[in-house]
Amino acid sequence: MSTDFDAIVVGAGPAGSCAAIVLARAGKRVALIERGPFAGSKNMYGGVVYPRILDELIPNWWEEAPIQRWVTRRSTMLLTDTQALTIDFRSQNWGAPPYNGATAYRPDFDAWLADHAVAAGAVLVTSTTVTGLIRHTNGAVTGVHTDRPDGDLTAPIVIACDGVNSFLAKEAGLYPDVDADNYTLGVKETISLPKETIDERFAVTDREGVDIEILGGTNGVNGGGFVYTQLDTVAVGVVLKLSKLAAQKTRPEQILAKLKAHPAIAPLIKGGEIKEYSAHVIPEAGYEMMPKLTADGLMVAGDAAAMCLAAGIWLEGVNFAMASGMYAGEAAVEAIESGNCNASGLAGYRKRLENTFVLQDHKKLRHAPHLVLSDRVQHLYPQMVANLVERMFTVDNPKPKPGIRRILKQERKRAGVKLSDLARDGWTGFRSFG
Amino acid sequence: MLVGVCIKWTPGRPEVDTSGSVLTDDRFGGVSLADQAALEVALSIGDQVKVVCIGPEAAVAALRDSLAVGATAVQFVACGAQPSSRDVAVSLAQHLGGCELIVCGDYSADRGSGSVPAFLAAQLGASQALGLVAVERKGTNLECVRRLDGGRREVVRVAPSSNSPAVISVEGSVAKLRRASLAGTLAARSANIPTANAGINADLNGEITRYRPPTRIVAPPKGNQAIDRIRALTDSTAAKSRGELVTLSPSEAAERIIQAMREWGYLTS
Ligand SMILES: Cc1cc2nc3c(=O)[nH]c(=O)nc-3n(C[C@H](O)[C@H](O)[C@H](O)COP(=O)(O)OP(=O)(O)OC[C@H]3O[C@@H](n4cnc5c(N)ncnc54)[C@H](O)[C@@H]3O)c2cc1C
């Protein structure tokens, strides 16, 4: 049966563009359909990408990617209302090729990736929303409906890269019941400041950048925060567990305003002008919430398949999206060439994910998202640790210095942390992160 | 009927940076709602529709969008400079030969003064009906409604023909541009866009003047008490010049308007 394309990729985010690059480079006719007026126009995130996976797809990508700053300082900050404990790491190695993490604006980064797909021969159709799947009577997906007049397109394979809350994956029945507890809401402000001010306040120079991940500072709603530096803007945001946010009935921008006013954050952004406010949902539960990844004629990649890794000290979604898109593209090429685009012909997709960091990291860290968002890690431990450190460094002469073990015991009791819970969480954390 | 459409593409998200220069983003660029309405009016009236756009390279996107919704021909006229409305009209006229009717938007998405259609009509020797809020085809004629001051409306009959073309300009509310079909969108992506050079070198960047009249030296208000001085400044009864109602012939009225604009400082020559 003749079809309009060999493959249709829905969504020109990092997952979709990488899938389209692979397919187009293999000489396949591929349509990349994006609802926004250009790739990246609808997309937001915190701000740091780890594009190592692009080494395979775009060698020396760092020479051309629209990068703002190369992250050379990574801090993990623990906040209570009046305290802040920061572990700060700096490496100049990350400021030179082949680099590590980088800050980039999504409208720039995603558009750049989509340009590569177009250069490889993909047909990018923008301002077009896919509204549903076309299915053969046997159930196999054979194309998509779009919101344009006469808007149906056919292909033996559809790759759904339509992001979190994927309507296509849901329509195909790949998601089991959706649980709001598996999602967080991320909101952020992009605040403009002169480059020199940012350099000074964050102790960096030239294109060096800073990534601060924050535990606490979310007004008691389980989640976390972040601060990232771009060339002449700073991104400040919070990630909030949906069910807790709903229960607290606080507006997310109020929580963000409170974080911005925290004594550890306020001086970093003082005098800045808000350029942008944006919000997006994150599939936070990772492996535990992943859907079935394939059906006849259909694959799901990136956030659409809950592949964002949100494990406290790591919030990585773009690299997982790029990799899963790329592997979906490879599996699609294989299936098209073998003439079997059913789920069995697409099995190469899952295999690739399992053999690489995508599913390996997710499997290893499968308990991390729930641990990090648990009430104890969110509310009890930060206060306990901050109090411990405060007492360690409080000089209370003429009293002698207290022993750390004794303070720990007292603070644990004061925080109401049971030893058995501490041991259990410690073990889960060790198994995940260790 | 061959209907011409003139659209102006403008870059999006204008921002003034700390140095005072205007920064824009082409990716958010587009044409005004009025230009979109003009295209829709043309598509619903014309058998053939030719869209002409003068602007920077990025403006080609607007012509592809026009083809996608059904324009039968397009012409891109490359021009990096910011030409005057008269120069734009001269250049547009060169590409609108054979059009019985030319539809423009009433304003562009940037500083749109809506003057290009008037210059274009003058250039083509065409009749004109500008600032329309409704356009309806009645046989070979158009019945148009024009907005007047004070909420009044004027019905204008436009009778375009090959030896007597007409230029109309429409407001954005006149019509909503149809959505392009998927096939149209795909075809437009790779369509050949004929390109000409505007041959306009004048860049108005340096000449653009403010809309406000220049500041004037105002004598300090009289009065011993502060309240008297405030009254003198703000009390409408104290205003020196009031509105003036004059009844003149059109050409005399135009002269009077120009004279007033000179007096107020809007015109310097
Ligand atoms: C607040 C926040 C902070 C984050 N911080 C980071 C970070 O610092 N680093 C990191 O690596 N990751 C981060 N992430 C995660 C990251 O943004 C995602 O994992 C990543 O964007 C997933 O890419 P994707 O291509 O799968 O989906 P998306 O980027 O969501 O792209 C999906 C695309 O599909 C399009 N689309 C959707 N539906 C349709 C449709 N029906 N028809 C046509 N097109 C459609 C959308 O417009 C969009 O372009 C963060 C996320 C959030 C919300």
mmCIF file of N, CA and C in Angstrom, chain B residues 164-242:
data_model
loop_
_atom_site.group_PDB
_atom_site.id
_atom_site.type_symbol
_atom_site.label_atom_id
_atom_site.label_comp_id
_atom_site.label_asym_id
_atom_site.label_seq_id
_atom_site.Cartn_x
_atom_site.Cartn_y
_atom_site.Cartn_z
ATOM 1 N N SER B 164 -9.733 50.378 -14.978
ATOM 2 C CA SER B 164 -9.851 51.296 -13.849
ATOM 3 C C SER B 164 -9.749 50.497 -12.546
ATOM 4 N N PRO B 165 -8.521 50.130 -12.154
ATOM 5 C CA PRO B 165 -8.371 49.291 -10.960
ATOM 6 C C PRO B 165 -8.734 50.058 -9.692
ATOM 7 N N ALA B 166 -8.946 49.306 -8.639
ATOM 8 C CA ALA B 166 -9.263 49.927 -7.340
ATOM 9 C C ALA B 166 -8.358 49.334 -6.270
ATOM 10 N N VAL B 167 -8.014 50.179 -5.305
ATOM 11 C CA VAL B 167 -7.248 49.721 -4.145
ATOM 12 C C VAL B 167 -8.152 49.841 -2.927
ATOM 13 N N ILE B 168 -8.276 48.756 -2.180
ATOM 14 C CA ILE B 168 -9.007 48.867 -0.919
ATOM 15 C C ILE B 168 -8.094 48.399 0.217
ATOM 16 N N SER B 169 -8.330 48.943 1.407
ATOM 17 C CA SER B 169 -7.614 48.412 2.569
ATOM 18 C C SER B 169 -8.642 48.059 3.628
ATOM 19 N N VAL B 170 -8.389 46.938 4.313
ATOM 20 C CA VAL B 170 -9.402 46.412 5.235
ATOM 21 C C VAL B 170 -8.834 46.284 6.644
ATOM 22 N N GLU B 171 -9.726 46.404 7.606
ATOM 23 C CA GLU B 171 -9.334 46.172 8.991
ATOM 24 C C GLU B 171 -9.309 44.669 9.262
ATOM 25 N N GLY B 172 -8.652 44.291 10.353
ATOM 26 C CA GLY B 172 -8.484 42.874 10.666
ATOM 27 C C GLY B 172 -9.777 42.140 10.936
ATOM 28 N N SER B 173 -10.830 42.890 11.356
ATOM 29 C CA SER B 173 -12.086 42.226 11.715
ATOM 30 C C SER B 173 -12.915 41.842 10.496
ATOM 31 N N VAL B 174 -12.480 42.263 9.314
ATOM 32 C CA VAL B 174 -13.299 42.039 8.113
ATOM 33 C C VAL B 174 -13.439 40.548 7.780
ATOM 34 N N ALA B 175 -12.372 39.796 7.970
ATOM 35 C CA ALA B 175 -12.448 38.370 7.641
ATOM 36 C C ALA B 175 -11.370 37.626 8.404
ATOM 37 N N LYS B 176 -11.624 36.360 8.679
ATOM 38 C CA LYS B 176 -10.610 35.538 9.344
ATOM 39 C C LYS B 176 -9.984 34.655 8.271
ATOM 40 N N LEU B 177 -8.696 34.697 8.201
ATOM 41 C CA LEU B 177 -8.006 33.930 7.155
ATOM 42 C C LEU B 177 -8.254 32.435 7.349
ATOM 43 N N ARG B 178 -8.587 31.776 6.247
ATOM 44 C CA ARG B 178 -8.840 30.336 6.305
ATOM 45 C C ARG B 178 -7.572 29.588 6.713
ATOM 46 N N ARG B 179 -7.747 28.374 7.210
ATOM 47 C CA ARG B 179 -6.596 27.566 7.604
ATOM 48 C C ARG B 179 -6.123 26.788 6.382
ATOM 49 N N ALA B 180 -4.830 26.746 6.203
ATOM 50 C CA ALA B 180 -4.284 26.050 5.038
ATOM 51 C C ALA B 180 -4.483 24.552 5.179
ATOM 52 N N SER B 181 -4.759 23.901 4.060
ATOM 53 C CA SER B 181 -4.878 22.441 4.088
ATOM 54 C C SER B 181 -3.489 21.844 4.264
ATOM 55 N N LEU B 182 -3.446 20.582 4.649
ATOM 56 C CA LEU B 182 -2.138 19.938 4.837
ATOM 57 C C LEU B 182 -1.417 19.819 3.495
ATOM 58 N N ALA B 183 -2.178 19.456 2.457
ATOM 59 C CA ALA B 183 -1.554 19.315 1.138
ATOM 60 C C ALA B 183 -0.991 20.666 0.676
ATOM 61 N N GLY B 184 -1.783 21.726 0.902
ATOM 62 C CA GLY B 184 -1.332 23.072 0.523
ATOM 63 C C GLY B 184 -0.066 23.450 1.276
ATOM 64 N N THR B 185 -0.038 23.128 2.562
ATOM 65 C CA THR B 185 1.122 23.461 3.394
ATOM 66 C C THR B 185 2.358 22.717 2.900
ATOM 67 N N LEU B 186 2.175 21.436 2.596
ATOM 68 C CA LEU B 186 3.330 20.647 2.138
ATOM 69 C C LEU B 186 3.838 21.163 0.799
ATOM 70 N N ALA B 187 2.900 21.481 -0.099
ATOM 71 C CA ALA B 187 3.307 21.954 -1.430
ATOM 72 C C ALA B 187 4.029 23.301 -1.321
ATOM 73 N N ALA B 188 3.533 24.159 -0.438
ATOM 74 C CA ALA B 188 4.107 25.506 -0.326
ATOM 75 C C ALA B 188 5.538 25.479 0.208
ATOM 76 N N ARG B 189 5.867 24.438 0.975
ATOM 77 C CA ARG B 189 7.218 24.359 1.569
ATOM 78 C C ARG B 189 8.298 24.443 0.496
ATOM 79 N N SER B 190 8.032 23.771 -0.647
ATOM 80 C CA SER B 190 9.090 23.706 -1.647
ATOM 81 C C SER B 190 8.754 24.515 -2.896
ATOM 82 N N ALA B 191 7.680 25.295 -2.836
ATOM 83 C CA ALA B 191 7.287 26.083 -4.018
ATOM 84 C C ALA B 191 8.360 27.123 -4.354
ATOM 85 N N ASN B 192 8.482 27.389 -5.640
ATOM 86 C CA ASN B 192 9.434 28.414 -6.069
ATOM 87 C C ASN B 192 8.834 29.794 -5.762
ATOM 88 N N ILE B 193 9.596 30.636 -5.120
ATOM 89 C CA ILE B 193 9.096 31.981 -4.805
ATOM 90 C C ILE B 193 9.839 32.978 -5.699
ATOM 91 N N PRO B 194 9.151 33.538 -6.708
ATOM 92 C CA PRO B 194 9.820 34.511 -7.578
ATOM 93 C C PRO B 194 10.311 35.705 -6.758
ATOM 94 N N THR B 195 11.531 36.080 -7.028
ATOM 95 C CA THR B 195 12.127 37.147 -6.225
ATOM 96 C C THR B 195 12.637 38.276 -7.116
ATOM 97 N N ALA B 196 12.341 39.483 -6.721
ATOM 98 C CA ALA B 196 12.872 40.652 -7.432
ATOM 99 C C ALA B 196 13.570 41.526 -6.410
ATOM 100 N N ASN B 197 14.283 42.486 -6.907
ATOM 101 C CA ASN B 197 14.930 43.405 -5.972
ATOM 102 C C ASN B 197 14.181 44.720 -5.970
ATOM 103 N N ALA B 198 13.934 45.242 -4.803
ATOM 104 C CA ALA B 198 13.153 46.480 -4.724
ATOM 105 C C ALA B 198 13.921 47.651 -5.308
ATOM 106 N N GLY B 199 15.222 47.539 -5.327
ATOM 107 C CA GLY B 199 16.022 48.640 -5.841
ATOM 108 C C GLY B 199 15.868 49.891 -5.007
ATOM 109 N N ILE B 200 15.514 49.692 -3.742
ATOM 110 C CA ILE B 200 15.357 50.852 -2.855
ATOM 111 C C ILE B 200 16.569 50.888 -1.936
ATOM 112 N N ASN B 201 17.280 51.960 -1.993
ATOM 113 C CA ASN B 201 18.469 52.034 -1.155
ATOM 114 C C ASN B 201 18.234 52.854 0.094
ATOM 115 N N ALA B 202 17.278 53.769 -0.029
ATOM 116 C CA ALA B 202 17.074 54.686 1.092
ATOM 117 C C ALA B 202 16.668 53.908 2.330
ATOM 118 N N ASP B 203 17.388 54.084 3.367
ATOM 119 C CA ASP B 203 17.040 53.454 4.625
ATOM 120 C C ASP B 203 16.554 54.550 5.552
ATOM 121 N N LEU B 204 15.319 54.386 5.994
ATOM 122 C CA LEU B 204 14.729 55.460 6.790
ATOM 123 C C LEU B 204 15.151 55.432 8.250
ATOM 124 N N ASN B 205 15.968 54.405 8.578
ATOM 125 C CA ASN B 205 16.305 54.251 9.990
ATOM 126 C C ASN B 205 16.676 55.545 10.669
ATOM 127 N N GLY B 206 17.539 56.302 9.985
ATOM 128 C CA GLY B 206 18.025 57.524 10.591
ATOM 129 C C GLY B 206 16.997 58.648 10.580
ATOM 130 N N GLU B 207 15.974 58.492 9.766
ATOM 131 C CA GLU B 207 15.040 59.601 9.574
ATOM 132 C C GLU B 207 13.750 59.463 10.357
ATOM 133 N N ILE B 208 13.542 58.277 10.933
ATOM 134 C CA ILE B 208 12.269 58.069 11.618
ATOM 135 C C ILE B 208 12.153 59.053 12.780
ATOM 136 N N THR B 209 11.066 59.774 12.764
ATOM 137 C CA THR B 209 10.897 60.781 13.823
ATOM 138 C C THR B 209 9.780 60.354 14.754
ATOM 139 N N ARG B 210 9.790 60.917 15.927
ATOM 140 C CA ARG B 210 8.805 60.531 16.929
ATOM 141 C C ARG B 210 7.403 60.959 16.493
ATOM 142 N N TYR B 211 6.414 60.256 17.048
ATOM 143 C CA TYR B 211 5.042 60.611 16.748
ATOM 144 C C TYR B 211 4.617 61.849 17.523
ATOM 145 N N ARG B 212 5.260 62.065 18.675
ATOM 146 C CA ARG B 212 4.864 63.214 19.492
ATOM 147 C C ARG B 212 5.454 64.484 18.887
ATOM 148 N N PRO B 213 4.800 65.603 19.048
ATOM 149 C CA PRO B 213 5.421 66.835 18.578
ATOM 150 C C PRO B 213 6.626 67.143 19.453
ATOM 151 N N PRO B 214 7.560 67.927 18.941
ATOM 152 C CA PRO B 214 8.722 68.248 19.745
ATOM 153 C C PRO B 214 8.299 69.000 21.010
ATOM 154 N N THR B 215 9.129 68.931 22.015
ATOM 155 C CA THR B 215 8.789 69.629 23.258
ATOM 156 C C THR B 215 8.765 71.135 22.986
ATOM 157 N N ARG B 216 7.872 71.824 23.669
ATOM 158 C CA ARG B 216 7.776 73.273 23.491
ATOM 159 C C ARG B 216 8.051 73.944 24.821
ATOM 160 N N ILE B 217 8.545 75.123 24.754
ATOM 161 C CA ILE B 217 8.757 75.846 26.005
ATOM 162 C C ILE B 217 7.431 76.469 26.405
ATOM 163 N N VAL B 218 6.977 76.142 27.564
ATOM 164 C CA VAL B 218 5.699 76.672 28.045
ATOM 165 C C VAL B 218 6.010 77.676 29.155
ATOM 166 N N ALA B 219 5.435 78.827 29.023
ATOM 167 C CA ALA B 219 5.676 79.858 30.039
ATOM 168 C C ALA B 219 5.110 79.394 31.374
ATOM 169 N N PRO B 220 5.758 79.752 32.481
ATOM 170 C CA PRO B 220 5.254 79.328 33.788
ATOM 171 C C PRO B 220 3.847 79.880 34.013
ATOM 172 N N PRO B 221 2.979 79.092 34.604
ATOM 173 C CA PRO B 221 1.608 79.574 34.807
ATOM 174 C C PRO B 221 1.571 80.729 35.809
ATOM 175 N N LYS B 222 0.615 81.593 35.609
ATOM 176 C CA LYS B 222 0.531 82.763 36.494
ATOM 177 C C LYS B 222 -0.279 82.416 37.742
ATOM 178 N N GLY B 223 -0.067 83.154 38.803
ATOM 179 C CA GLY B 223 -0.834 82.926 40.030
ATOM 180 C C GLY B 223 0.093 82.923 41.223
ATOM 181 N N ASN B 224 -0.401 83.567 42.314
ATOM 182 C CA ASN B 224 0.447 83.634 43.502
ATOM 183 C C ASN B 224 0.390 82.349 44.307
ATOM 184 N N GLN B 225 -0.824 81.755 44.346
ATOM 185 C CA GLN B 225 -0.989 80.522 45.100
ATOM 186 C C GLN B 225 -0.704 79.330 44.185
ATOM 187 N N ALA B 226 -0.198 78.251 44.818
ATOM 188 C CA ALA B 226 0.084 77.034 44.043
ATOM 189 C C ALA B 226 -1.184 76.546 43.351
ATOM 190 N N ILE B 227 -2.308 76.632 44.087
ATOM 191 C CA ILE B 227 -3.567 76.134 43.522
ATOM 192 C C ILE B 227 -3.948 76.900 42.256
ATOM 193 N N ASP B 228 -3.653 78.189 42.245
ATOM 194 C CA ASP B 228 -3.966 78.987 41.052
ATOM 195 C C ASP B 228 -3.114 78.543 39.878
ATOM 196 N N ARG B 229 -1.838 78.257 40.199
ATOM 197 C CA ARG B 229 -0.940 77.855 39.109
ATOM 198 C C ARG B 229 -1.346 76.479 38.564
ATOM 199 N N ILE B 230 -1.732 75.586 39.477
ATOM 200 C CA ILE B 230 -2.184 74.256 39.018
ATOM 201 C C ILE B 230 -3.420 74.407 38.145
ATOM 202 N N ARG B 231 -4.338 75.292 38.615
ATOM 203 C CA ARG B 231 -5.557 75.527 37.827
ATOM 204 C C ARG B 231 -5.214 76.057 36.445
ATOM 205 N N ALA B 232 -4.281 76.983 36.452
ATOM 206 C CA ALA B 232 -3.908 77.594 35.168
ATOM 207 C C ALA B 232 -3.353 76.547 34.210
ATOM 208 N N LEU B 233 -2.660 75.564 34.796
ATOM 209 C CA LEU B 233 -2.070 74.527 33.935
ATOM 210 C C LEU B 233 -3.090 73.499 33.487
ATOM 211 N N THR B 234 -4.010 73.191 34.398
ATOM 212 C CA THR B 234 -4.868 72.037 34.111
ATOM 213 C C THR B 234 -6.302 72.386 33.743
ATOM 214 N N ASP B 235 -6.752 73.532 34.147
ATOM 215 C CA ASP B 235 -8.148 73.880 33.916
ATOM 216 C C ASP B 235 -8.406 74.045 32.425
ATOM 217 N N SER B 236 -9.400 73.291 31.943
ATOM 218 C CA SER B 236 -9.644 73.349 30.498
ATOM 219 C C SER B 236 -10.095 74.743 30.071
ATOM 220 N N THR B 237 -10.737 75.467 31.029
ATOM 221 C CA THR B 237 -11.207 76.800 30.640
ATOM 222 C C THR B 237 -10.028 77.736 30.404
ATOM 223 N N ALA B 238 -8.859 77.335 30.971
ATOM 224 C CA ALA B 238 -7.695 78.195 30.803
ATOM 225 C C ALA B 238 -6.927 77.879 29.521
ATOM 226 N N ALA B 239 -7.341 76.786 28.855
ATOM 227 C CA ALA B 239 -6.582 76.391 27.664
ATOM 228 C C ALA B 239 -6.641 77.497 26.618
ATOM 229 N N LYS B 240 -5.496 77.710 25.995
ATOM 230 C CA LYS B 240 -5.418 78.808 25.028
ATOM 231 C C LYS B 240 -6.129 78.442 23.730
ATOM 232 N N SER B 241 -5.769 77.223 23.200
ATOM 233 C CA SER B 241 -6.361 76.880 21.909
ATOM 234 C C SER B 241 -7.357 75.761 22.101
ATOM 235 N N ARG B 242 -8.516 75.949 21.530
ATOM 236 C CA ARG B 242 -9.562 74.937 21.638
ATOM 237 C C ARG B 242 -9.742 74.312 20.268
#
